[in-house]
Amino acid sequence: MSLSSSIRQRRKDARPSELLDAALALFVEKGFAATKSEEVAARAGVSKGTLYLYFPSKEELLKAVIRHTLLADIARGAERLAQENGPTGELLVELMTDWWVNVYESPSSAIFKLVMTEVRNFPDIGEFYLHEVIEPGHVLIGGLIQRGIDRGEFRPVDVDGVVHSIVLPMVMLCLHKHSMGACGFADSHLTKPAEFIRQHLDLILNGLRPGPTAPPVL
């Protein structure tokens, strides 16, 4: 293969990622409904026809953005859980902190607000998000909580309820960043994601009751 052919092939291979990055940036700036496909193509430096070669519709483009970001984070979390066998509480804290700080500090943190604001007009996106993001994430964290129960490290609890209690504040952290925070009204306590997440999990694991508790996780 000639040098020029090699460069063209590398450029072609990079296009899907470039299109996804451009799409997410524009969806955040303008909103999903207001963003035109040709704007995404122009931001990525390709033609509209090239965009449609990879993604036949704007809805499919958003689904691909979600797969490229949030689903990749869930897959990495599952891989990490499969490799580690330490105390469940410590693993929960480290996994959730690393996972959600990575999400918070990346452009993918805007996806939660995108889905929440657009789902009524694009229910297919909501169904995709439910099955491809919420359910796998729920299974991942729920499995870790159940492992702690089975080992006697956690008391028997409603696993589904605990998963919601853990995850929803994380989602709210990202929503705050792209709403109040984007307007310059950020709560200082919510701009330090690692600190917030660890405090939140300490509350989940140890509660507010006085008396003997597990060692602080902070």
PDB file of C-alpha atoms in Angstrom:
ATOM      1  CA  MET A   1       0.000   0.000   0.000  1.00  0.00           C
ATOM      2  CA  SER A   2       1.368   3.419  -0.970  1.00  0.00           C
ATOM      3  CA  LEU A   3       1.873   6.164   1.579  1.00  0.00           C
ATOM      4  CA  SER A   4      -1.036   8.188   0.177  1.00  0.00           C
ATOM      5  CA  SER A   5      -3.303   5.143   0.269  1.00  0.00           C
ATOM      6  CA  SER A   6      -2.263   4.448   3.857  1.00  0.00           C
ATOM      7  CA  ILE A   7      -3.062   8.030   4.877  1.00  0.00           C
ATOM      8  CA  ARG A   8      -6.453   7.864   3.171  1.00  0.00           C
ATOM      9  CA  GLN A   9      -7.241   4.574   4.948  1.00  0.00           C
ATOM     10  CA  ARG A  10      -6.280   5.993   8.363  1.00  0.00           C
ATOM     11  CA  ARG A  11      -8.432   9.032   7.620  1.00  0.00           C
ATOM     12  CA  LYS A  12     -11.358   6.783   6.650  1.00  0.00           C
ATOM     13  CA  ASP A  13     -10.963   4.690   9.812  1.00  0.00           C
ATOM     14  CA  ALA A  14     -10.954   7.831  11.960  1.00  0.00           C
ATOM     15  CA  ARG A  15     -14.110   9.315  10.439  1.00  0.00           C
ATOM     16  CA  PRO A  16     -16.716   7.553  12.619  1.00  0.00           C
ATOM     17  CA  SER A  17     -15.014   8.764  15.788  1.00  0.00           C
ATOM     18  CA  GLU A  18     -14.652  12.279  14.385  1.00  0.00           C
ATOM     19  CA  LEU A  19     -18.319  12.338  13.415  1.00  0.00           C
ATOM     20  CA  LEU A  20     -19.368  11.155  16.883  1.00  0.00           C
ATOM     21  CA  ASP A  21     -17.238  13.811  18.559  1.00  0.00           C
ATOM     22  CA  ALA A  22     -18.671  16.503  16.287  1.00  0.00           C
ATOM     23  CA  ALA A  23     -22.230  15.279  16.856  1.00  0.00           C
ATOM     24  CA  LEU A  24     -21.922  15.280  20.642  1.00  0.00           C
ATOM     25  CA  ALA A  25     -20.396  18.757  20.662  1.00  0.00           C
ATOM     26  CA  LEU A  26     -23.224  20.155  18.518  1.00  0.00           C
ATOM     27  CA  PHE A  27     -25.952  18.299  20.401  1.00  0.00           C
ATOM     28  CA  VAL A  28     -24.640  19.890  23.594  1.00  0.00           C
ATOM     29  CA  GLU A  29     -24.360  23.365  22.061  1.00  0.00           C
ATOM     30  CA  LYS A  30     -27.674  23.463  20.190  1.00  0.00           C
ATOM     31  CA  GLY A  31     -29.763  20.545  21.405  1.00  0.00           C
ATOM     32  CA  PHE A  32     -30.516  17.369  19.483  1.00  0.00           C
ATOM     33  CA  ALA A  33     -33.641  18.586  17.684  1.00  0.00           C
ATOM     34  CA  ALA A  34     -32.053  21.879  16.594  1.00  0.00           C
ATOM     35  CA  THR A  35     -28.872  20.304  15.227  1.00  0.00           C
ATOM     36  CA  LYS A  36     -28.868  19.573  11.490  1.00  0.00           C
ATOM     37  CA  SER A  37     -27.048  16.630   9.997  1.00  0.00           C
ATOM     38  CA  GLU A  38     -25.148  18.876   7.607  1.00  0.00           C
ATOM     39  CA  GLU A  39     -23.832  20.847  10.579  1.00  0.00           C
ATOM     40  CA  VAL A  40     -22.400  17.666  12.064  1.00  0.00           C
ATOM     41  CA  ALA A  41     -20.790  16.780   8.741  1.00  0.00           C
ATOM     42  CA  ALA A  42     -19.316  20.264   8.382  1.00  0.00           C
ATOM     43  CA  ARG A  43     -17.942  20.212  11.950  1.00  0.00           C
ATOM     44  CA  ALA A  44     -16.250  16.873  11.194  1.00  0.00           C
ATOM     45  CA  GLY A  45     -14.928  18.129   7.869  1.00  0.00           C
ATOM     46  CA  VAL A  46     -16.844  15.698   5.648  1.00  0.00           C
ATOM     47  CA  SER A  47     -19.806  15.836   3.289  1.00  0.00           C
ATOM     48  CA  LYS A  48     -23.371  15.122   4.361  1.00  0.00           C
ATOM     49  CA  GLY A  49     -23.278  12.062   2.106  1.00  0.00           C
ATOM     50  CA  THR A  50     -20.271  10.729   3.997  1.00  0.00           C
ATOM     51  CA  LEU A  51     -22.124  11.166   7.275  1.00  0.00           C
ATOM     52  CA  TYR A  52     -25.026   9.093   5.957  1.00  0.00           C
ATOM     53  CA  LEU A  53     -22.650   6.335   4.862  1.00  0.00           C
ATOM     54  CA  TYR A  54     -21.908   5.726   8.522  1.00  0.00           C
ATOM     55  CA  PHE A  55     -25.136   6.867  10.206  1.00  0.00           C
ATOM     56  CA  PRO A  56     -28.382   6.721   8.186  1.00  0.00           C
ATOM     57  CA  SER A  57     -30.299   9.104  10.461  1.00  0.00           C
ATOM     58  CA  LYS A  58     -29.723  11.642  13.205  1.00  0.00           C
ATOM     59  CA  GLU A  59     -31.362   9.292  15.720  1.00  0.00           C
ATOM     60  CA  GLU A  60     -28.911   6.542  14.780  1.00  0.00           C
ATOM     61  CA  LEU A  61     -26.107   9.053  15.156  1.00  0.00           C
ATOM     62  CA  LEU A  62     -27.166   9.842  18.734  1.00  0.00           C
ATOM     63  CA  LYS A  63     -27.439   6.141  19.527  1.00  0.00           C
ATOM     64  CA  ALA A  64     -23.909   5.680  18.230  1.00  0.00           C
ATOM     65  CA  VAL A  65     -22.714   8.572  20.402  1.00  0.00           C
ATOM     66  CA  ILE A  66     -24.223   6.854  23.451  1.00  0.00           C
ATOM     67  CA  ARG A  67     -22.642   3.517  22.520  1.00  0.00           C
ATOM     68  CA  HIS A  68     -19.279   5.192  21.978  1.00  0.00           C
ATOM     69  CA  THR A  69     -19.279   6.878  25.381  1.00  0.00           C
ATOM     70  CA  LEU A  70     -21.549   5.569  28.137  1.00  0.00           C
ATOM     71  CA  LEU A  71     -21.647   1.958  26.969  1.00  0.00           C
ATOM     72  CA  ALA A  72     -17.864   1.907  26.733  1.00  0.00           C
ATOM     73  CA  ASP A  73     -17.665   3.099  30.362  1.00  0.00           C
ATOM     74  CA  ILE A  74     -20.033   0.328  31.490  1.00  0.00           C
ATOM     75  CA  ALA A  75     -18.003  -2.283  29.616  1.00  0.00           C
ATOM     76  CA  ARG A  76     -14.800  -1.108  31.304  1.00  0.00           C
ATOM     77  CA  GLY A  77     -16.512  -1.315  34.700  1.00  0.00           C
ATOM     78  CA  ALA A  78     -17.662  -4.873  34.019  1.00  0.00           C
ATOM     79  CA  GLU A  79     -14.154  -5.866  32.961  1.00  0.00           C
ATOM     80  CA  ARG A  80     -12.709  -4.408  36.134  1.00  0.00           C
ATOM     81  CA  LEU A  81     -15.214  -6.242  38.356  1.00  0.00           C
ATOM     82  CA  ALA A  82     -14.337  -9.517  36.670  1.00  0.00           C
ATOM     83  CA  GLN A  83     -10.683  -9.021  37.584  1.00  0.00           C
ATOM     84  CA  GLU A  84     -10.959  -7.851  41.215  1.00  0.00           C
ATOM     85  CA  ASN A  85     -12.003  -9.796  44.277  1.00  0.00           C
ATOM     86  CA  GLY A  86     -11.270  -7.490  47.221  1.00  0.00           C
ATOM     87  CA  PRO A  87     -13.662  -6.152  49.868  1.00  0.00           C
ATOM     88  CA  THR A  88     -16.916  -5.234  48.178  1.00  0.00           C
ATOM     89  CA  GLY A  89     -17.335  -1.851  49.890  1.00  0.00           C
ATOM     90  CA  GLU A  90     -13.883  -0.697  48.843  1.00  0.00           C
ATOM     91  CA  LEU A  91     -14.417  -1.918  45.302  1.00  0.00           C
ATOM     92  CA  LEU A  92     -17.791  -0.166  45.114  1.00  0.00           C
ATOM     93  CA  VAL A  93     -16.243   3.134  46.157  1.00  0.00           C
ATOM     94  CA  GLU A  94     -13.273   2.895  43.814  1.00  0.00           C
ATOM     95  CA  LEU A  95     -15.290   1.661  40.847  1.00  0.00           C
ATOM     96  CA  MET A  96     -18.014   4.274  41.169  1.00  0.00           C
ATOM     97  CA  THR A  97     -15.553   7.095  41.790  1.00  0.00           C
ATOM     98  CA  ASP A  98     -13.339   6.236  38.830  1.00  0.00           C
ATOM     99  CA  TRP A  99     -16.316   5.530  36.556  1.00  0.00           C
ATOM    100  CA  TRP A 100     -18.330   8.641  37.319  1.00  0.00           C
ATOM    101  CA  VAL A 101     -15.434  11.076  37.567  1.00  0.00           C
ATOM    102  CA  ASN A 102     -14.421   9.900  34.099  1.00  0.00           C
ATOM    103  CA  VAL A 103     -17.982  10.474  32.864  1.00  0.00           C
ATOM    104  CA  TYR A 104     -18.320  13.850  34.616  1.00  0.00           C
ATOM    105  CA  GLU A 105     -15.069  15.205  33.211  1.00  0.00           C
ATOM    106  CA  SER A 106     -15.736  14.044  29.648  1.00  0.00           C
ATOM    107  CA  PRO A 107     -18.152  15.370  27.012  1.00  0.00           C
ATOM    108  CA  SER A 108     -20.330  12.289  27.607  1.00  0.00           C
ATOM    109  CA  SER A 109     -21.612  13.877  30.838  1.00  0.00           C
ATOM    110  CA  ALA A 110     -23.945  15.925  28.612  1.00  0.00           C
ATOM    111  CA  ILE A 111     -25.756  12.850  27.309  1.00  0.00           C
ATOM    112  CA  PHE A 112     -27.960  12.584  30.392  1.00  0.00           C
ATOM    113  CA  LYS A 113     -29.359  16.076  29.840  1.00  0.00           C
ATOM    114  CA  LEU A 114     -29.765  15.387  26.114  1.00  0.00           C
ATOM    115  CA  VAL A 115     -31.809  12.267  26.748  1.00  0.00           C
ATOM    116  CA  MET A 116     -33.943  13.847  29.481  1.00  0.00           C
ATOM    117  CA  THR A 117     -34.807  16.894  27.388  1.00  0.00           C
ATOM    118  CA  GLU A 118     -35.388  15.110  24.084  1.00  0.00           C
ATOM    119  CA  VAL A 119     -37.008  11.828  25.098  1.00  0.00           C
ATOM    120  CA  ARG A 120     -40.620  12.998  24.822  1.00  0.00           C
ATOM    121  CA  ASN A 121     -40.089  14.052  21.216  1.00  0.00           C
ATOM    122  CA  PHE A 122     -37.917  11.044  20.350  1.00  0.00           C
ATOM    123  CA  PRO A 123     -39.243   8.081  22.373  1.00  0.00           C
ATOM    124  CA  ASP A 124     -37.125   5.657  20.366  1.00  0.00           C
ATOM    125  CA  ILE A 125     -34.062   7.284  21.914  1.00  0.00           C
ATOM    126  CA  GLY A 126     -35.571   6.790  25.370  1.00  0.00           C
ATOM    127  CA  GLU A 127     -36.191   3.105  24.717  1.00  0.00           C
ATOM    128  CA  PHE A 128     -32.656   2.677  23.417  1.00  0.00           C
ATOM    129  CA  TYR A 129     -31.216   4.473  26.461  1.00  0.00           C
ATOM    130  CA  LEU A 130     -33.274   2.290  28.815  1.00  0.00           C
ATOM    131  CA  HIS A 131     -32.161  -0.995  27.296  1.00  0.00           C
ATOM    132  CA  GLU A 132     -28.603  -0.091  26.345  1.00  0.00           C
ATOM    133  CA  VAL A 133     -27.496   2.105  29.263  1.00  0.00           C
ATOM    134  CA  ILE A 134     -29.798   1.955  32.287  1.00  0.00           C
ATOM    135  CA  GLU A 135     -30.341  -1.799  32.338  1.00  0.00           C
ATOM    136  CA  PRO A 136     -26.683  -2.867  31.830  1.00  0.00           C
ATOM    137  CA  GLY A 137     -25.506  -0.304  34.384  1.00  0.00           C
ATOM    138  CA  HIS A 138     -28.150  -1.486  36.820  1.00  0.00           C
ATOM    139  CA  VAL A 139     -27.094  -5.106  36.369  1.00  0.00           C
ATOM    140  CA  LEU A 140     -23.432  -4.218  36.893  1.00  0.00           C
ATOM    141  CA  ILE A 141     -23.930  -2.300  40.141  1.00  0.00           C
ATOM    142  CA  GLY A 142     -26.689  -4.611  41.370  1.00  0.00           C
ATOM    143  CA  GLY A 143     -24.401  -7.592  40.904  1.00  0.00           C
ATOM    144  CA  LEU A 144     -21.769  -5.930  43.065  1.00  0.00           C
ATOM    145  CA  ILE A 145     -24.289  -5.153  45.806  1.00  0.00           C
ATOM    146  CA  GLN A 146     -25.564  -8.743  45.701  1.00  0.00           C
ATOM    147  CA  ARG A 147     -22.012 -10.007  45.959  1.00  0.00           C
ATOM    148  CA  GLY A 148     -21.565  -7.993  49.150  1.00  0.00           C
ATOM    149  CA  ILE A 149     -24.785  -9.459  50.566  1.00  0.00           C
ATOM    150  CA  ASP A 150     -23.808 -13.014  49.644  1.00  0.00           C
ATOM    151  CA  ARG A 151     -20.443 -12.581  51.356  1.00  0.00           C
ATOM    152  CA  GLY A 152     -21.984 -11.156  54.500  1.00  0.00           C
ATOM    153  CA  GLU A 153     -20.297  -7.782  53.923  1.00  0.00           C
ATOM    154  CA  PHE A 154     -23.654  -6.010  53.442  1.00  0.00           C
ATOM    155  CA  ARG A 155     -26.919  -6.653  55.224  1.00  0.00           C
ATOM    156  CA  PRO A 156     -29.820  -7.943  53.130  1.00  0.00           C
ATOM    157  CA  VAL A 157     -31.366  -5.011  51.268  1.00  0.00           C
ATOM    158  CA  ASP A 158     -33.577  -4.279  48.280  1.00  0.00           C
ATOM    159  CA  VAL A 159     -30.816  -4.387  45.676  1.00  0.00           C
ATOM    160  CA  ASP A 160     -32.765  -2.466  43.029  1.00  0.00           C
ATOM    161  CA  GLY A 161     -33.555   0.312  45.486  1.00  0.00           C
ATOM    162  CA  VAL A 162     -29.919   0.582  46.524  1.00  0.00           C
ATOM    163  CA  VAL A 163     -28.775   0.784  42.911  1.00  0.00           C
ATOM    164  CA  HIS A 164     -31.165   3.671  42.270  1.00  0.00           C
ATOM    165  CA  SER A 165     -30.015   5.382  45.468  1.00  0.00           C
ATOM    166  CA  ILE A 166     -26.406   5.133  44.326  1.00  0.00           C
ATOM    167  CA  VAL A 167     -26.807   6.091  40.673  1.00  0.00           C
ATOM    168  CA  LEU A 168     -29.415   8.869  40.608  1.00  0.00           C
ATOM    169  CA  PRO A 169     -27.251  11.401  42.491  1.00  0.00           C
ATOM    170  CA  MET A 170     -24.461  10.654  39.984  1.00  0.00           C
ATOM    171  CA  VAL A 171     -26.793  11.439  37.112  1.00  0.00           C
ATOM    172  CA  MET A 172     -27.924  14.601  38.916  1.00  0.00           C
ATOM    173  CA  LEU A 173     -24.281  15.629  39.233  1.00  0.00           C
ATOM    174  CA  CYS A 174     -23.967  15.568  35.444  1.00  0.00           C
ATOM    175  CA  LEU A 175     -27.329  17.276  34.915  1.00  0.00           C
ATOM    176  CA  HIS A 176     -26.271  20.077  37.257  1.00  0.00           C
ATOM    177  CA  LYS A 177     -23.017  20.539  35.329  1.00  0.00           C
ATOM    178  CA  HIS A 178     -24.875  21.061  32.050  1.00  0.00           C
ATOM    179  CA  SER A 179     -27.706  23.190  33.421  1.00  0.00           C
ATOM    180  CA  MET A 180     -27.001  25.406  36.425  1.00  0.00           C
ATOM    181  CA  GLY A 181     -23.272  24.913  36.070  1.00  0.00           C
ATOM    182  CA  ALA A 182     -23.300  25.874  32.396  1.00  0.00           C
ATOM    183  CA  CYS A 183     -25.007  29.149  33.344  1.00  0.00           C
ATOM    184  CA  GLY A 184     -22.419  30.043  35.966  1.00  0.00           C
ATOM    185  CA  PHE A 185     -24.554  29.045  38.962  1.00  0.00           C
ATOM    186  CA  ALA A 186     -22.673  25.898  39.947  1.00  0.00           C
ATOM    187  CA  ASP A 187     -22.834  24.760  43.561  1.00  0.00           C
ATOM    188  CA  SER A 188     -19.218  24.569  44.707  1.00  0.00           C
ATOM    189  CA  HIS A 189     -19.913  21.228  46.398  1.00  0.00           C
ATOM    190  CA  LEU A 190     -20.940  19.766  43.051  1.00  0.00           C
ATOM    191  CA  THR A 191     -17.886  20.851  41.104  1.00  0.00           C
ATOM    192  CA  LYS A 192     -15.612  18.359  42.886  1.00  0.00           C
ATOM    193  CA  PRO A 193     -17.009  15.080  41.603  1.00  0.00           C
ATOM    194  CA  ALA A 194     -14.587  12.684  43.314  1.00  0.00           C
ATOM    195  CA  GLU A 195     -15.197  14.294  46.693  1.00  0.00           C
ATOM    196  CA  PHE A 196     -18.971  14.310  46.223  1.00  0.00           C
ATOM    197  CA  ILE A 197     -19.076  10.685  45.063  1.00  0.00           C
ATOM    198  CA  ARG A 198     -16.979   9.420  47.949  1.00  0.00           C
ATOM    199  CA  GLN A 199     -19.072  11.324  50.478  1.00  0.00           C
ATOM    200  CA  HIS A 200     -22.234   9.995  48.879  1.00  0.00           C
ATOM    201  CA  LEU A 201     -21.017   6.393  49.012  1.00  0.00           C
ATOM    202  CA  ASP A 202     -19.831   6.816  52.583  1.00  0.00           C
ATOM    203  CA  LEU A 203     -23.391   7.843  53.431  1.00  0.00           C
ATOM    204  CA  ILE A 204     -24.774   4.822  51.567  1.00  0.00           C
ATOM    205  CA  LEU A 205     -22.379   2.401  53.262  1.00  0.00           C
ATOM    206  CA  ASN A 206     -22.341   3.865  56.774  1.00  0.00           C
ATOM    207  CA  GLY A 207     -25.529   5.900  57.071  1.00  0.00           C
ATOM    208  CA  LEU A 208     -26.223   8.645  59.590  1.00  0.00           C
ATOM    209  CA  ARG A 209     -26.672   6.511  62.683  1.00  0.00           C
ATOM    210  CA  PRO A 210     -24.223   7.086  65.559  1.00  0.00           C
ATOM    211  CA  GLY A 211     -22.379   4.219  67.149  1.00  0.00           C
ATOM    212  CA  PRO A 212     -20.188   1.433  65.711  1.00  0.00           C
ATOM    213  CA  THR A 213     -19.896   1.648  61.956  1.00  0.00           C
ATOM    214  CA  ALA A 214     -17.565   0.488  59.294  1.00  0.00           C
ATOM    215  CA  PRO A 215     -14.381   2.559  58.832  1.00  0.00           C
ATOM    216  CA  PRO A 216     -14.997   5.697  56.756  1.00  0.00           C
ATOM    217  CA  VAL A 217     -14.448   5.201  53.044  1.00  0.00           C
ATOM    218  CA  LEU A 218     -13.141   8.721  52.472  1.00  0.00           C
TER     219      LEU A 218
END
